[in-house]
Amino acid sequence: MSTWIYDTETLPNRTLFCALDDEAGEWFDLWLHEPGAPERLKKFLRQPGATFVGFNSLSFDRVVVAAMCAGRSSSDVKRIANDLIENELAPWQAMRKYTLPDMGFDHIDLIEVSPSFVGLKAYGARMHMPLLQDMPIAHDQEITAEQEATVLSYCHNDVLTTQELMRRL
């Protein structure tokens, strides 16, 4: 059995999935524009005995992951993400509206068991995490290949904060 803490980032021309193996400390990072990304992500999610842990992931990241696995483009994934956020579309409605597959992976959303109704950054501050960071690039900005490292570092930081929250809960 393995526990993977994960997060996603959506931009108009890039979509990122990051996961950290809680025990081994190994990262699995996947950009949607990489060759074979949807199939690689599906295979990763279907690992026997794997549990995936996120923060606000039932309402957002699981839908993004489903869109990635369905082979949607980054611009399509961003449109779906914006619909979830801006129109407060329920995840089940998004899955139906965009005809996305239920990936059916074992999943825990820490927002469901956290003691108060605050965001991940607030939990990070309360836990005295070494780096509190907002997304360094505007969510609606297209990025270059050179900026991918910045987005990856930001996503890793959110995963590490989620990992620490999981451990404390």
PDB file of C-alpha atoms in Angstrom:
ATOM      1  CA  MET A   1       0.000   0.000   0.000  1.00  0.00           C
ATOM      2  CA  SER A   2       1.158   3.508  -0.743  1.00  0.00           C
ATOM      3  CA  THR A   3      -0.154   6.956   0.099  1.00  0.00           C
ATOM      4  CA  TRP A   4       0.287   9.703  -2.465  1.00  0.00           C
ATOM      5  CA  ILE A   5      -0.351  13.365  -1.617  1.00  0.00           C
ATOM      6  CA  TYR A   6      -1.326  15.239  -4.758  1.00  0.00           C
ATOM      7  CA  ASP A   7      -2.328  18.560  -6.297  1.00  0.00           C
ATOM      8  CA  THR A   8      -2.988  20.014  -9.735  1.00  0.00           C
ATOM      9  CA  GLU A   9      -2.367  23.364 -11.388  1.00  0.00           C
ATOM     10  CA  THR A  10      -4.288  24.691 -14.365  1.00  0.00           C
ATOM     11  CA  LEU A  11      -3.196  27.432 -16.726  1.00  0.00           C
ATOM     12  CA  PRO A  12      -4.500  28.230 -20.216  1.00  0.00           C
ATOM     13  CA  ASN A  13      -1.679  26.343 -21.948  1.00  0.00           C
ATOM     14  CA  ARG A  14      -0.402  24.012 -19.220  1.00  0.00           C
ATOM     15  CA  THR A  15      -1.902  21.517 -16.782  1.00  0.00           C
ATOM     16  CA  LEU A  16       0.187  19.890 -14.072  1.00  0.00           C
ATOM     17  CA  PHE A  17      -0.363  16.884 -11.811  1.00  0.00           C
ATOM     18  CA  CYS A  18       2.066  16.430  -8.887  1.00  0.00           C
ATOM     19  CA  ALA A  19       2.094  13.620  -6.348  1.00  0.00           C
ATOM     20  CA  LEU A  20       4.450  12.726  -3.521  1.00  0.00           C
ATOM     21  CA  ASP A  21       4.827   9.220  -2.117  1.00  0.00           C
ATOM     22  CA  ASP A  22       4.403   9.850   1.616  1.00  0.00           C
ATOM     23  CA  GLU A  23       6.679   7.002   2.645  1.00  0.00           C
ATOM     24  CA  ALA A  24       9.380   6.953  -0.039  1.00  0.00           C
ATOM     25  CA  GLY A  25       9.536  10.708  -0.613  1.00  0.00           C
ATOM     26  CA  GLU A  26       9.502  10.202  -4.392  1.00  0.00           C
ATOM     27  CA  TRP A  27       7.713  12.606  -6.728  1.00  0.00           C
ATOM     28  CA  PHE A  28       5.515  11.809  -9.714  1.00  0.00           C
ATOM     29  CA  ASP A  29       5.114  14.951 -11.835  1.00  0.00           C
ATOM     30  CA  LEU A  30       3.217  15.007 -15.096  1.00  0.00           C
ATOM     31  CA  TRP A  31       2.496  17.834 -17.515  1.00  0.00           C
ATOM     32  CA  LEU A  32      -0.493  17.256 -19.766  1.00  0.00           C
ATOM     33  CA  HIS A  33       1.410  18.351 -22.879  1.00  0.00           C
ATOM     34  CA  GLU A  34       3.992  15.572 -22.418  1.00  0.00           C
ATOM     35  CA  PRO A  35       3.697  12.652 -24.870  1.00  0.00           C
ATOM     36  CA  GLY A  36       1.366   9.939 -23.573  1.00  0.00           C
ATOM     37  CA  ALA A  37       0.387  11.942 -20.487  1.00  0.00           C
ATOM     38  CA  PRO A  38      -3.259  10.770 -20.232  1.00  0.00           C
ATOM     39  CA  GLU A  39      -2.296   7.084 -20.381  1.00  0.00           C
ATOM     40  CA  ARG A  40       0.606   7.540 -17.967  1.00  0.00           C
ATOM     41  CA  LEU A  41      -1.693   9.298 -15.491  1.00  0.00           C
ATOM     42  CA  LYS A  42      -4.361   6.593 -15.762  1.00  0.00           C
ATOM     43  CA  LYS A  43      -1.752   3.907 -15.126  1.00  0.00           C
ATOM     44  CA  PHE A  44      -0.389   5.842 -12.144  1.00  0.00           C
ATOM     45  CA  LEU A  45      -3.866   6.228 -10.586  1.00  0.00           C
ATOM     46  CA  ARG A  46      -4.578   2.510 -10.991  1.00  0.00           C
ATOM     47  CA  GLN A  47      -1.662   1.365  -8.834  1.00  0.00           C
ATOM     48  CA  PRO A  48      -2.812  -1.485  -6.626  1.00  0.00           C
ATOM     49  CA  GLY A  49      -3.236  -0.405  -3.015  1.00  0.00           C
ATOM     50  CA  ALA A  50      -2.602   3.295  -3.648  1.00  0.00           C
ATOM     51  CA  THR A  51      -4.522   5.981  -1.769  1.00  0.00           C
ATOM     52  CA  PHE A  52      -4.449   9.593  -2.972  1.00  0.00           C
ATOM     53  CA  VAL A  53      -4.767  12.483  -0.523  1.00  0.00           C
ATOM     54  CA  GLY A  54      -5.547  16.062  -1.501  1.00  0.00           C
ATOM     55  CA  PHE A  55      -6.953  19.293  -0.147  1.00  0.00           C
ATOM     56  CA  ASN A  56     -10.253  20.467  -1.664  1.00  0.00           C
ATOM     57  CA  SER A  57      -9.635  17.715  -4.153  1.00  0.00           C
ATOM     58  CA  LEU A  58     -13.161  16.269  -4.268  1.00  0.00           C
ATOM     59  CA  SER A  59     -14.474  19.601  -5.494  1.00  0.00           C
ATOM     60  CA  PHE A  60     -11.621  20.489  -7.835  1.00  0.00           C
ATOM     61  CA  ASP A  61      -8.604  18.237  -8.413  1.00  0.00           C
ATOM     62  CA  ARG A  62     -10.520  15.009  -9.081  1.00  0.00           C
ATOM     63  CA  VAL A  63     -12.384  16.779 -11.890  1.00  0.00           C
ATOM     64  CA  VAL A  64      -9.119  18.142 -13.310  1.00  0.00           C
ATOM     65  CA  VAL A  65      -7.580  14.663 -13.126  1.00  0.00           C
ATOM     66  CA  ALA A  66     -10.594  13.181 -14.921  1.00  0.00           C
ATOM     67  CA  ALA A  67     -10.254  15.779 -17.691  1.00  0.00           C
ATOM     68  CA  MET A  68      -6.535  15.044 -17.990  1.00  0.00           C
ATOM     69  CA  CYS A  69      -7.201  11.292 -18.209  1.00  0.00           C
ATOM     70  CA  ALA A  70      -9.860  11.928 -20.838  1.00  0.00           C
ATOM     71  CA  GLY A  71      -7.202  13.547 -23.012  1.00  0.00           C
ATOM     72  CA  ARG A  72      -8.658  17.050 -22.888  1.00  0.00           C
ATOM     73  CA  SER A  73      -6.349  19.886 -23.893  1.00  0.00           C
ATOM     74  CA  SER A  74      -4.932  22.267 -21.299  1.00  0.00           C
ATOM     75  CA  SER A  75      -7.229  25.011 -22.568  1.00  0.00           C
ATOM     76  CA  ASP A  76     -10.234  22.690 -22.090  1.00  0.00           C
ATOM     77  CA  VAL A  77      -9.052  21.703 -18.608  1.00  0.00           C
ATOM     78  CA  LYS A  78      -8.653  25.388 -17.722  1.00  0.00           C
ATOM     79  CA  ARG A  79     -12.182  26.124 -18.960  1.00  0.00           C
ATOM     80  CA  ILE A  80     -13.524  23.286 -16.772  1.00  0.00           C
ATOM     81  CA  ALA A  81     -11.503  24.539 -13.781  1.00  0.00           C
ATOM     82  CA  ASN A  82     -12.825  28.060 -14.266  1.00  0.00           C
ATOM     83  CA  ASP A  83     -16.383  26.717 -14.453  1.00  0.00           C
ATOM     84  CA  LEU A  84     -15.874  24.934 -11.124  1.00  0.00           C
ATOM     85  CA  ILE A  85     -14.492  28.050  -9.439  1.00  0.00           C
ATOM     86  CA  GLU A  86     -16.292  30.974 -11.062  1.00  0.00           C
ATOM     87  CA  ASN A  87     -19.718  29.360 -11.426  1.00  0.00           C
ATOM     88  CA  GLU A  88     -19.417  27.204  -8.288  1.00  0.00           C
ATOM     89  CA  LEU A  89     -20.264  24.182 -10.392  1.00  0.00           C
ATOM     90  CA  ALA A  90     -20.573  21.059  -8.283  1.00  0.00           C
ATOM     91  CA  PRO A  91     -18.022  18.382  -9.203  1.00  0.00           C
ATOM     92  CA  TRP A  92     -20.697  15.846 -10.175  1.00  0.00           C
ATOM     93  CA  GLN A  93     -22.278  18.488 -12.426  1.00  0.00           C
ATOM     94  CA  ALA A  94     -18.912  19.179 -14.077  1.00  0.00           C
ATOM     95  CA  MET A  95     -18.334  15.464 -14.619  1.00  0.00           C
ATOM     96  CA  ARG A  96     -21.710  15.187 -16.328  1.00  0.00           C
ATOM     97  CA  LYS A  97     -21.524  18.497 -18.258  1.00  0.00           C
ATOM     98  CA  TYR A  98     -18.109  17.693 -19.714  1.00  0.00           C
ATOM     99  CA  THR A  99     -18.708  13.916 -20.007  1.00  0.00           C
ATOM    100  CA  LEU A 100     -15.688  13.046 -17.898  1.00  0.00           C
ATOM    101  CA  PRO A 101     -14.902   9.525 -16.700  1.00  0.00           C
ATOM    102  CA  ASP A 102     -14.949   8.690 -13.011  1.00  0.00           C
ATOM    103  CA  MET A 103     -11.405   7.473 -12.472  1.00  0.00           C
ATOM    104  CA  GLY A 104     -12.479   5.636  -9.320  1.00  0.00           C
ATOM    105  CA  PHE A 105      -9.183   5.931  -7.450  1.00  0.00           C
ATOM    106  CA  ASP A 106      -9.049   5.610  -3.655  1.00  0.00           C
ATOM    107  CA  HIS A 107      -9.127   9.138  -2.347  1.00  0.00           C
ATOM    108  CA  ILE A 108      -9.201  11.249   0.817  1.00  0.00           C
ATOM    109  CA  ASP A 109      -9.946  14.976   0.780  1.00  0.00           C
ATOM    110  CA  LEU A 110      -8.450  16.599   3.883  1.00  0.00           C
ATOM    111  CA  ILE A 111     -10.775  19.594   3.670  1.00  0.00           C
ATOM    112  CA  GLU A 112     -13.543  17.183   4.673  1.00  0.00           C
ATOM    113  CA  VAL A 113     -11.835  16.280   7.962  1.00  0.00           C
ATOM    114  CA  SER A 114     -10.048  19.555   8.785  1.00  0.00           C
ATOM    115  CA  PRO A 115     -11.219  21.332  11.947  1.00  0.00           C
ATOM    116  CA  SER A 116     -12.100  24.711  10.408  1.00  0.00           C
ATOM    117  CA  PHE A 117     -13.186  26.181   7.110  1.00  0.00           C
ATOM    118  CA  VAL A 118      -9.994  27.846   5.906  1.00  0.00           C
ATOM    119  CA  GLY A 119      -7.780  27.370   2.904  1.00  0.00           C
ATOM    120  CA  LEU A 120      -4.552  25.434   2.596  1.00  0.00           C
ATOM    121  CA  LYS A 121      -2.406  28.575   2.951  1.00  0.00           C
ATOM    122  CA  ALA A 122      -4.051  29.386   6.307  1.00  0.00           C
ATOM    123  CA  TYR A 123      -3.327  25.869   7.523  1.00  0.00           C
ATOM    124  CA  GLY A 124       0.243  26.316   6.311  1.00  0.00           C
ATOM    125  CA  ALA A 125       0.559  29.484   8.392  1.00  0.00           C
ATOM    126  CA  ARG A 126      -0.912  27.794  11.455  1.00  0.00           C
ATOM    127  CA  MET A 127       1.559  24.926  11.078  1.00  0.00           C
ATOM    128  CA  HIS A 128       4.491  27.351  10.609  1.00  0.00           C
ATOM    129  CA  MET A 129       5.408  25.926   7.225  1.00  0.00           C
ATOM    130  CA  PRO A 130       8.747  27.301   5.955  1.00  0.00           C
ATOM    131  CA  LEU A 131       7.222  28.734   2.758  1.00  0.00           C
ATOM    132  CA  LEU A 132       3.811  30.363   2.405  1.00  0.00           C
ATOM    133  CA  GLN A 133       3.253  31.148  -1.229  1.00  0.00           C
ATOM    134  CA  ASP A 134       0.493  32.238  -3.569  1.00  0.00           C
ATOM    135  CA  MET A 135       0.647  31.144  -7.184  1.00  0.00           C
ATOM    136  CA  PRO A 136       3.536  33.206  -8.615  1.00  0.00           C
ATOM    137  CA  ILE A 137       1.914  33.431 -12.050  1.00  0.00           C
ATOM    138  CA  ALA A 138      -1.564  34.754 -12.782  1.00  0.00           C
ATOM    139  CA  HIS A 139      -3.981  31.832 -13.234  1.00  0.00           C
ATOM    140  CA  ASP A 140      -5.131  33.141 -16.622  1.00  0.00           C
ATOM    141  CA  GLN A 141      -1.623  33.721 -18.041  1.00  0.00           C
ATOM    142  CA  GLU A 142      -0.064  31.417 -20.603  1.00  0.00           C
ATOM    143  CA  ILE A 143       3.379  30.282 -19.552  1.00  0.00           C
ATOM    144  CA  THR A 144       6.565  29.396 -21.363  1.00  0.00           C
ATOM    145  CA  ALA A 145       8.561  26.204 -20.996  1.00  0.00           C
ATOM    146  CA  GLU A 146      11.014  28.163 -18.853  1.00  0.00           C
ATOM    147  CA  GLN A 147       8.225  29.073 -16.389  1.00  0.00           C
ATOM    148  CA  GLU A 148       7.226  25.443 -15.849  1.00  0.00           C
ATOM    149  CA  ALA A 149       9.855  25.099 -13.111  1.00  0.00           C
ATOM    150  CA  THR A 150       8.235  27.968 -11.176  1.00  0.00           C
ATOM    151  CA  VAL A 151       4.790  26.357 -11.370  1.00  0.00           C
ATOM    152  CA  LEU A 152       6.229  22.954 -10.462  1.00  0.00           C
ATOM    153  CA  SER A 153       7.965  24.397  -7.390  1.00  0.00           C
ATOM    154  CA  TYR A 154       4.743  26.107  -6.317  1.00  0.00           C
ATOM    155  CA  CYS A 155       2.743  22.884  -6.719  1.00  0.00           C
ATOM    156  CA  HIS A 156       5.347  20.906  -4.778  1.00  0.00           C
ATOM    157  CA  ASN A 157       5.073  23.426  -1.942  1.00  0.00           C
ATOM    158  CA  ASP A 158       1.285  22.944  -1.795  1.00  0.00           C
ATOM    159  CA  VAL A 159       1.752  19.169  -1.759  1.00  0.00           C
ATOM    160  CA  LEU A 160       4.235  19.445   1.113  1.00  0.00           C
ATOM    161  CA  THR A 161       1.770  21.621   3.051  1.00  0.00           C
ATOM    162  CA  THR A 162      -0.974  19.067   2.398  1.00  0.00           C
ATOM    163  CA  GLN A 163       1.363  16.300   3.575  1.00  0.00           C
ATOM    164  CA  GLU A 164       2.055  18.129   6.841  1.00  0.00           C
ATOM    165  CA  LEU A 165      -1.663  18.754   7.374  1.00  0.00           C
ATOM    166  CA  MET A 166      -2.343  15.057   6.801  1.00  0.00           C
ATOM    167  CA  ARG A 167       0.276  14.098   9.363  1.00  0.00           C
ATOM    168  CA  ARG A 168      -1.138  16.500  11.956  1.00  0.00           C
ATOM    169  CA  LEU A 169      -4.711  15.388  11.420  1.00  0.00           C
TER     170      LEU A 169
END
